[in-house]
Amino acid sequence: MELRRYWEIILRYKVMIVSLVLCASLASLASTYVLTDTYNASALVLIRPIDTRRVTDPPAGMREKEVLGFPLVGTNAKVTTRSYAEIIQSRATAKQIVDELKLDQISEPVEPNLIKRAYKYLKKKVKVLIYYTWTFMKYGRIETGDPYDALVEQVKGSITATEIRDSHLVQIDVRSDDPEFAALLANTAANVFVNHWKALYSRDREEDLAILEGQLASNTEELNTMMDALERFKKESALVDIEIEIPEKLSSMSLFEAKLREAQADIKELIREREEIRHQLDRRKKISTAATIVSENPVAIDLREILAGLEIDMAGLKSRFTPTHPEVLALQAKIDETQRRLDAEEARTVSDETSAPDPVYVGMKLRLAEIETKLPALEAKREGYRLTVEKYRQEVEAIRNKTKELDRMESRLDILKKLNTEFVAEVNDVRVLTSKNPEEARLISPATPSLYPSGPIKIIYLAVAALVSLVIAVALAFFLEYINIRIRTIEEAESALALPVLASIPRIKKLAEAEFPDILTPESTPGTS
């Protein structure tokens, strides 16, 4: 029921709706004839990123995968082509286009038709007025700039560069009211970019060549210096045969180290024997008794027996412990005390005695003198062995250091030779690339003048105007119906009067004309309630 109600409203205002739609459509269609036609021209530029990497052994079929002499896309070129698009749309490119085409020196041709000339003049003034008005609204003032800069900005604004997804292609679009000029501007922009790319490519190659040649000269100089230093080092070091010389010196050093250990052992043994003899000499008397008449002394006899037993125990302890062991020291104290008492008792019992040198004491003194004579000779021999071992050790260490230095110099020489070979190859490659005509960027699809304008499209203007005006007209019809206070339906009457409707009388004229044409006369007036 609601839809029927809406349809009745639309039918009630159908004249207004149709009129508004027709007026808007005709006005939009007329505006397309007033607006300046815009022509688009597109040029396609193919760009191959510079890659100086050499493939020594490319996979089979890789060289055949090309389109127009360019390899198929193997990497993501989105960022690279976007950068190229920004270069094409830059002010520097627009300035080169203006200078190349000399747009600042070209004057607009005079229209022979007075009406058309007046129309163009008026339209131009209107555009300027709108531009100044909008500029004043944005910034609050109007600045007059250089006409050349304004022309560069106009050319820059008319050029649009778009990267084509997943490719090395950049499309250059130019908008202008002249199709010939649009195509010329698009092709000029493409050529300017290509020439700029070639100049940049050549300059980069020249810079790379200069850098590589400098590195090659420096590496060659270092290589020659290293070769001279290596020859000089070999002569000064006098290294005959390292594999034989080092083992011989190590063998001799091992022999003298063994002799040094033997000498140290002999010296240690002599020192120990010397100390033992000195200790025994301190305990013995120099003079022994040759004949003695002694009276019987039982105490002295007992002390001698005790002393003999203690000396036997001392011999056993010395075989197991060192002279500084506590048990050895304690037993030695007992022996000294027993010897002291024995000496005291013997002094009382000797009545007559004759003295003579003790042969054991004399033998110990002779052995001590012999030891004192041998020790300096052994120490001198030990020092000689030590100096000889140290000399051999230093010589072996010096040979090893020279060997390390020789290996380092030879390794550095090999690295310099490899670098020199690589630098020569790089220089030759860059020279070949520099001598060739760079084709990293090229115009593959020049722009051509368009026969038909890209805008305004009359059917689009007409359709949009009709649709928008229809929506506005319908909305206006519903708004007028909403603000209208007249009662037109039974529901509105019951809602307004708060009373039920008992009956309704249709339009008698329509009823009479449709079903009872003879009942009423033409002068009768239909009634409504």
XYZ file of C-alpha atoms in Angstrom:
529
model
C 0.000 0.000 0.000
C 2.855 2.353 0.740
C 4.369 1.831 -2.711
C 1.065 2.722 -4.305
C 0.978 5.862 -2.218
C 4.461 6.845 -3.375
C 3.526 6.187 -6.990
C 0.464 8.403 -6.660
C 2.659 11.222 -5.337
C 5.071 10.840 -8.267
C 2.170 10.856 -10.758
C 0.706 13.915 -9.095
C 3.959 15.828 -9.673
C 4.918 14.178 -12.949
C 4.875 17.383 -14.904
C 7.350 19.056 -12.558
C 9.622 15.998 -12.487
C 9.682 15.587 -16.268
C 10.254 19.304 -16.784
C 13.134 19.418 -14.337
C 14.806 16.356 -15.854
C 14.473 17.688 -19.374
C 15.786 21.118 -18.425
C 18.789 19.679 -16.609
C 19.571 17.254 -19.427
C 19.373 19.926 -22.088
C 21.468 22.289 -19.983
C 24.184 19.663 -19.461
C 24.148 18.787 -23.131
C 24.469 22.466 -24.045
C 27.366 22.851 -21.600
C 29.322 20.182 -23.469
C 29.299 22.439 -26.508
C 30.448 25.389 -24.440
C 33.255 23.570 -22.614
C 36.576 23.195 -24.368
C 37.250 19.768 -25.827
C 40.119 17.902 -24.147
C 42.293 15.500 -26.103
C 44.507 12.808 -24.603
C 47.733 11.537 -26.146
C 49.664 8.571 -24.753
C 53.246 7.440 -25.331
C 54.744 4.217 -24.010
C 58.342 4.050 -22.772
C 60.121 0.773 -22.024
C 62.828 0.980 -19.384
C 65.286 -1.738 -18.477
C 67.036 -1.250 -15.125
C 70.817 -1.144 -15.415
C 72.394 -4.327 -14.097
C 76.150 -4.707 -14.553
C 76.324 -8.160 -13.006
C 77.864 -10.748 -15.326
C 76.447 -14.224 -15.582
C 79.310 -16.597 -16.294
C 77.102 -19.566 -17.093
C 73.470 -18.535 -17.689
C 70.813 -21.244 -17.622
C 69.706 -22.751 -20.895
C 67.181 -20.616 -22.734
C 67.720 -17.520 -20.535
C 69.141 -15.425 -23.375
C 66.162 -16.179 -25.611
C 63.572 -14.892 -23.100
C 63.309 -11.338 -24.431
C 60.615 -8.999 -25.694
C 61.743 -6.352 -28.197
C 65.322 -7.003 -27.146
C 64.525 -6.642 -23.434
C 64.468 -9.490 -20.909
C 61.190 -10.584 -19.400
C 60.420 -9.332 -15.926
C 62.113 -11.508 -13.373
C 62.029 -9.141 -10.428
C 59.558 -6.674 -8.953
C 59.934 -3.422 -10.894
C 57.234 -1.451 -9.085
C 59.537 0.819 -7.101
C 61.922 1.376 -10.030
C 59.266 2.308 -12.599
C 57.511 4.514 -10.060
C 60.733 6.466 -9.650
C 60.971 6.890 -13.429
C 57.369 8.080 -13.534
C 58.157 10.718 -10.909
C 61.149 11.875 -12.992
C 58.946 12.242 -16.073
C 56.411 14.292 -14.081
C 59.081 16.468 -12.492
C 59.540 20.172 -13.064
C 62.993 19.578 -14.568
C 61.457 17.479 -17.357
C 58.739 20.090 -17.961
C 61.377 22.826 -18.178
C 63.363 20.858 -20.780
C 60.162 20.349 -22.796
C 59.422 24.069 -22.748
C 62.997 24.890 -23.793
C 63.088 22.238 -26.510
C 59.736 23.202 -28.042
C 60.346 26.920 -27.322
C 56.817 27.224 -25.997
C 57.616 30.524 -24.344
C 58.292 32.021 -27.794
C 55.165 30.688 -29.512
C 52.253 33.128 -29.719
C 48.643 32.018 -29.973
C 47.288 32.213 -33.559
C 44.682 34.898 -34.249
C 41.189 33.596 -34.931
C 39.854 35.130 -38.176
C 36.236 34.833 -37.083
C 35.358 37.782 -34.873
C 32.690 35.928 -32.947
C 34.907 32.970 -32.219
C 37.754 35.285 -31.254
C 35.486 37.164 -28.854
C 34.195 33.876 -27.455
C 37.700 32.562 -26.823
C 38.759 35.845 -25.261
C 35.747 35.871 -22.971
C 36.230 32.247 -21.968
C 39.879 32.892 -21.218
C 39.025 35.853 -19.031
C 36.419 33.817 -17.193
C 38.966 31.094 -16.509
C 41.471 33.634 -15.214
C 38.820 35.206 -13.028
C 37.847 31.839 -11.582
C 41.503 30.982 -10.978
C 42.194 34.282 -9.217
C 39.042 33.963 -7.150
C 39.929 30.477 -6.038
C 43.531 31.496 -5.290
C 42.364 34.439 -3.206
C 39.973 32.203 -1.288
C 42.781 29.753 -0.550
C 45.645 32.119 0.323
C 44.040 35.486 0.902
C 46.170 37.223 -1.719
C 47.146 36.986 -5.365
C 50.797 36.933 -6.422
C 51.869 37.548 -9.997
C 54.610 35.139 -11.036
C 56.985 34.768 -13.952
C 55.130 33.790 -17.189
C 57.887 31.282 -17.968
C 57.438 29.551 -14.611
C 53.693 29.591 -15.091
C 54.119 27.948 -18.516
C 56.426 25.297 -16.992
C 53.864 24.569 -14.285
C 51.120 24.345 -16.908
C 53.128 21.814 -18.938
C 53.991 19.906 -15.754
C 50.326 19.742 -14.778
C 49.273 18.441 -18.193
C 51.719 15.480 -18.080
C 50.870 12.312 -16.182
C 53.205 9.299 -16.014
C 51.885 5.963 -14.776
C 53.821 2.760 -14.197
C 52.242 -0.378 -15.621
C 51.955 -3.077 -12.996
C 54.585 -5.846 -12.961
C 56.480 -4.488 -15.962
C 59.203 -2.044 -16.970
C 56.722 0.104 -18.923
C 55.785 3.699 -18.186
C 52.809 5.338 -19.917
C 53.003 9.090 -20.502
C 49.591 10.819 -20.839
C 49.163 14.445 -21.923
C 45.930 16.466 -21.849
C 45.432 19.442 -24.161
C 42.715 21.189 -26.173
C 44.762 20.567 -29.336
C 45.247 16.911 -30.380
C 48.365 17.702 -32.395
C 49.940 19.588 -29.510
C 49.012 16.808 -27.049
C 50.770 14.172 -29.196
C 53.774 16.470 -29.682
C 54.021 17.112 -25.954
C 53.770 13.393 -25.084
C 56.458 12.392 -27.603
C 58.697 15.257 -26.501
C 58.345 14.235 -22.871
C 59.260 10.652 -23.794
C 62.275 11.762 -25.872
C 63.469 14.115 -23.139
C 63.345 11.298 -20.621
C 65.082 8.842 -22.973
C 67.840 11.364 -23.767
C 68.219 12.137 -20.095
C 68.491 8.415 -19.386
C 71.129 7.944 -22.080
C 73.150 10.895 -20.798
C 72.880 9.581 -17.263
C 73.865 6.105 -18.449
C 76.898 7.404 -20.342
C 77.961 9.627 -17.465
C 77.638 6.757 -15.013
C 79.672 4.515 -17.297
C 82.381 7.161 -17.621
C 82.461 7.640 -13.860
C 82.573 3.895 -13.308
C 85.370 3.580 -15.848
C 87.386 6.347 -14.168
C 86.919 4.755 -10.734
C 87.822 1.287 -11.990
C 90.896 2.560 -13.836
C 92.034 4.346 -10.671
C 91.513 1.205 -8.628
C 93.325 -0.847 -11.267
C 96.330 1.517 -11.238
C 96.438 1.510 -7.433
C 96.146 -2.287 -7.309
C 98.864 -2.697 -9.970
C 101.198 -0.413 -8.050
C 100.563 -2.330 -4.810
C 101.059 -5.620 -6.685
C 104.463 -4.520 -8.033
C 105.499 -3.256 -4.612
C 104.501 -6.539 -2.988
C 106.405 -8.575 -5.580
C 109.583 -6.527 -4.973
C 109.147 -6.822 -1.214
C 108.696 -10.598 -1.477
C 111.876 -11.032 -3.535
C 113.834 -8.816 -1.164
C 112.486 -10.707 1.853
C 113.521 -14.059 0.389
C 117.058 -12.794 -0.253
C 117.456 -11.197 3.186
C 115.980 -14.174 5.049
C 118.240 -16.717 3.268
C 115.666 -19.453 3.644
C 117.135 -22.472 1.827
C 114.807 -25.314 2.653
C 112.432 -24.748 5.540
C 111.122 -28.317 5.565
C 114.674 -29.641 6.239
C 116.127 -26.791 8.274
C 113.492 -26.704 11.020
C 113.551 -30.483 11.769
C 117.358 -30.454 11.964
C 117.391 -27.580 14.414
C 114.628 -29.170 16.467
C 116.602 -32.436 16.612
C 119.772 -30.634 17.742
C 117.814 -28.658 20.301
C 116.297 -31.876 21.708
C 119.792 -33.416 22.026
C 121.168 -30.434 23.943
C 118.054 -30.312 26.132
C 118.738 -33.943 27.132
C 122.390 -33.089 27.945
C 121.163 -30.068 29.923
C 118.883 -32.295 31.991
C 121.759 -34.733 32.634
C 124.051 -31.898 33.747
C 121.361 -30.549 36.070
C 120.883 -34.022 37.555
C 124.648 -34.451 38.096
C 124.934 -31.061 39.760
C 122.002 -31.843 42.007
C 123.534 -35.194 43.015
C 126.953 -33.603 43.740
C 125.394 -30.894 45.856
C 123.456 -33.489 47.833
C 126.663 -35.550 48.340
C 128.614 -32.447 49.368
C 126.072 -31.552 52.018
C 126.075 -35.113 53.344
C 129.887 -35.159 53.583
C 129.930 -31.810 55.347
C 127.381 -33.112 57.793
C 129.477 -36.243 58.500
C 132.671 -34.194 58.867
C 131.023 -31.996 61.469
C 130.330 -35.094 63.559
C 133.770 -36.758 63.272
C 137.080 -35.889 64.930
C 140.137 -34.970 62.957
C 142.513 -36.995 65.232
C 141.925 -40.614 66.294
C 143.519 -42.400 69.245
C 146.224 -44.886 68.237
C 146.752 -46.679 71.647
C 144.859 -46.292 74.860
C 144.981 -47.932 78.249
C 141.494 -47.851 79.623
C 140.211 -49.136 82.844
C 136.986 -50.999 82.862
C 133.941 -48.598 82.832
C 130.561 -50.325 82.626
C 128.688 -47.076 81.875
C 130.814 -46.374 78.813
C 130.245 -49.888 77.534
C 126.479 -49.509 77.866
C 126.530 -46.119 76.163
C 128.489 -47.556 73.208
C 125.932 -50.321 72.785
C 123.089 -47.804 72.911
C 124.885 -45.519 70.438
C 125.413 -48.392 68.012
C 121.719 -49.290 68.132
C 120.697 -45.671 67.562
C 122.993 -45.348 64.555
C 121.477 -48.504 63.077
C 117.984 -47.011 63.552
C 119.195 -43.718 61.975
C 120.383 -45.568 58.890
C 116.968 -47.184 58.535
C 115.098 -43.866 58.930
C 117.328 -42.074 56.424
C 116.522 -44.699 53.839
C 112.791 -43.925 54.253
C 112.632 -40.241 55.204
C 114.378 -37.003 54.398
C 116.921 -35.505 56.819
C 114.359 -32.870 57.911
C 111.717 -35.439 58.929
C 110.628 -35.075 62.597
C 111.510 -38.695 63.503
C 114.953 -38.299 61.943
C 115.545 -35.085 63.879
C 114.349 -36.630 67.159
C 116.573 -39.706 66.732
C 119.525 -37.477 65.805
C 119.038 -35.559 69.071
C 119.153 -38.840 71.014
C 122.359 -39.870 69.198
C 123.970 -36.491 69.994
C 122.987 -36.754 73.648
C 124.288 -40.363 73.905
C 127.528 -39.363 72.163
C 127.963 -36.468 74.603
C 127.542 -38.740 77.608
C 129.840 -41.355 76.081
C 132.519 -38.708 75.520
C 132.212 -37.685 79.153
C 132.560 -41.242 80.423
C 135.515 -42.007 78.125
C 137.274 -38.876 79.365
C 137.184 -40.325 82.863
C 138.327 -43.795 81.938
C 141.269 -42.988 79.624
C 144.518 -43.165 81.483
C 147.067 -43.247 78.662
C 146.537 -42.842 74.900
C 148.375 -41.956 71.655
C 146.672 -39.885 68.800
C 146.812 -40.229 64.915
C 144.780 -38.750 61.927
C 141.439 -40.466 61.242
C 141.651 -42.129 57.763
C 137.822 -41.878 57.236
C 137.928 -38.189 57.992
C 140.810 -37.686 55.562
C 138.963 -39.606 52.812
C 135.847 -37.474 53.294
C 137.893 -34.293 53.016
C 139.461 -35.507 49.783
C 136.018 -36.366 48.341
C 134.705 -32.970 49.376
C 137.589 -31.241 47.627
C 136.946 -33.311 44.515
C 133.232 -32.362 44.561
C 134.063 -28.663 44.995
C 136.346 -28.976 41.965
C 133.728 -30.725 39.743
C 130.787 -28.427 40.596
C 132.085 -25.281 38.760
C 132.873 -27.354 35.671
C 129.412 -28.937 35.669
C 127.726 -25.584 36.203
C 129.705 -24.088 33.323
C 128.711 -27.034 31.130
C 125.057 -26.659 32.166
C 125.116 -22.959 31.302
C 126.642 -23.762 27.934
C 123.922 -26.318 27.238
C 121.244 -23.828 28.311
C 122.604 -21.092 26.043
C 122.815 -23.542 23.151
C 119.211 -24.702 23.685
C 118.024 -21.092 23.897
C 119.924 -20.258 20.717
C 118.305 -23.140 18.841
C 114.885 -22.151 20.209
C 115.326 -18.556 19.029
C 116.508 -19.732 15.619
C 113.491 -22.040 15.245
C 111.137 -19.250 16.357
C 112.799 -16.839 13.913
C 112.394 -19.343 11.081
C 108.738 -19.842 11.978
C 108.141 -16.081 12.068
C 109.826 -15.728 8.698
C 107.693 -18.565 7.385
C 104.523 -16.863 8.632
C 105.595 -13.560 7.096
C 106.425 -15.323 3.832
C 103.006 -17.049 3.790
C 101.296 -13.733 4.546
C 103.130 -11.962 1.753
C 102.452 -14.765 -0.736
C 98.760 -14.843 0.257
C 98.522 -11.071 -0.154
C 100.271 -11.373 -3.506
C 97.752 -13.980 -4.697
C 94.859 -11.751 -3.588
C 96.339 -8.768 -5.424
C 96.770 -10.853 -8.568
C 93.139 -11.995 -8.434
C 91.966 -8.434 -7.814
C 94.086 -7.194 -10.687
C 92.542 -9.803 -13.009
C 89.021 -8.858 -11.881
C 89.726 -5.135 -12.273
C 91.033 -5.692 -15.800
C 87.902 -7.672 -16.684
C 85.647 -4.972 -15.152
C 87.453 -2.193 -17.001
C 87.129 -4.057 -20.302
C 83.415 -4.680 -19.684
C 82.750 -1.045 -18.852
C 84.712 0.083 -21.905
C 82.610 -2.197 -24.097
C 79.383 -0.925 -22.515
C 80.543 2.688 -22.873
C 81.326 2.207 -26.566
C 77.869 0.768 -27.247
C 74.750 2.822 -27.789
C 72.798 2.474 -24.547
C 69.315 1.129 -25.089
C 68.225 0.877 -21.502
C 65.253 3.203 -22.250
C 63.377 3.610 -25.491
C 60.134 4.980 -26.849
C 58.289 1.920 -28.154
C 54.860 3.476 -28.813
C 54.850 7.147 -29.915
C 51.741 9.223 -29.285
C 49.444 10.001 -32.203
C 46.816 12.765 -32.449
C 43.409 11.615 -31.282
C 40.432 11.993 -33.646
C 37.920 12.342 -30.859
C 38.210 14.256 -27.602
C 38.470 12.469 -24.290
C 36.108 14.975 -22.751
C 33.568 16.222 -22.280
C 31.699 13.029 -23.313
C 28.166 14.180 -24.164
C 26.360 10.965 -23.332
C 28.018 10.830 -19.903
C 27.135 14.446 -19.142
C 23.574 13.842 -20.352
C 23.117 10.641 -18.358
C 24.601 12.077 -15.178
C 22.508 15.255 -15.447
C 19.324 13.259 -16.086
C 19.970 10.921 -13.185
C 20.877 13.685 -10.742
C 17.930 15.871 -11.801
C 15.560 12.898 -11.510
C 16.688 12.235 -7.961
C 16.379 15.910 -7.073
C 12.921 16.192 -8.703
C 11.566 13.136 -6.895
C 12.960 14.405 -3.611
C 11.344 17.783 -4.266
C 7.994 16.119 -5.042
C 8.027 14.247 -1.759
C 9.004 17.422 0.058
C 6.099 19.387 -1.479
C 3.738 16.556 -0.612
C 5.016 16.608 2.942
C 4.393 20.330 3.466
C 0.929 20.229 1.756
C -1.843 20.295 4.471
C -4.819 19.314 2.249
C -6.688 16.089 3.039
C -6.739 13.664 0.120
C -7.293 10.182 1.550
C -9.672 8.451 4.026
C -6.787 7.741 6.347
C -5.783 11.433 6.438
C -9.424 12.417 7.209
C -9.789 9.926 10.069
C -6.377 10.967 11.447
C -7.136 14.711 11.236
C -10.805 14.639 12.565
C -10.504 11.680 14.946
C -13.800 10.364 13.502
C -14.520 7.343 11.359
C -15.486 7.776 7.713
C -18.953 6.342 7.059
C -18.991 6.613 3.265
C -17.193 8.207 0.362
C -18.660 9.586 -2.878
C -16.527 9.095 -5.989
C -16.124 11.698 -8.667
C -19.517 11.708 -10.400
C -18.128 13.079 -13.639
C -15.786 10.219 -14.145
C -18.393 7.708 -13.013
C -21.085 9.187 -15.271
C -18.847 9.378 -18.277
C -17.639 5.845 -17.741
C -20.842 3.930 -16.806
C -23.966 6.217 -17.085
C -23.434 8.689 -19.855
C -27.201 9.411 -20.341
C -28.124 10.171 -16.719
C -26.394 13.510 -16.447
C -26.617 16.435 -18.785
C -23.559 18.367 -19.813
C -24.723 21.230 -17.564
C -24.855 19.054 -14.447
C -22.118 19.623 -11.910
C -20.477 16.618 -10.236
C -20.355 16.725 -6.479
C -17.702 15.566 -4.133
C -17.520 15.118 -0.421
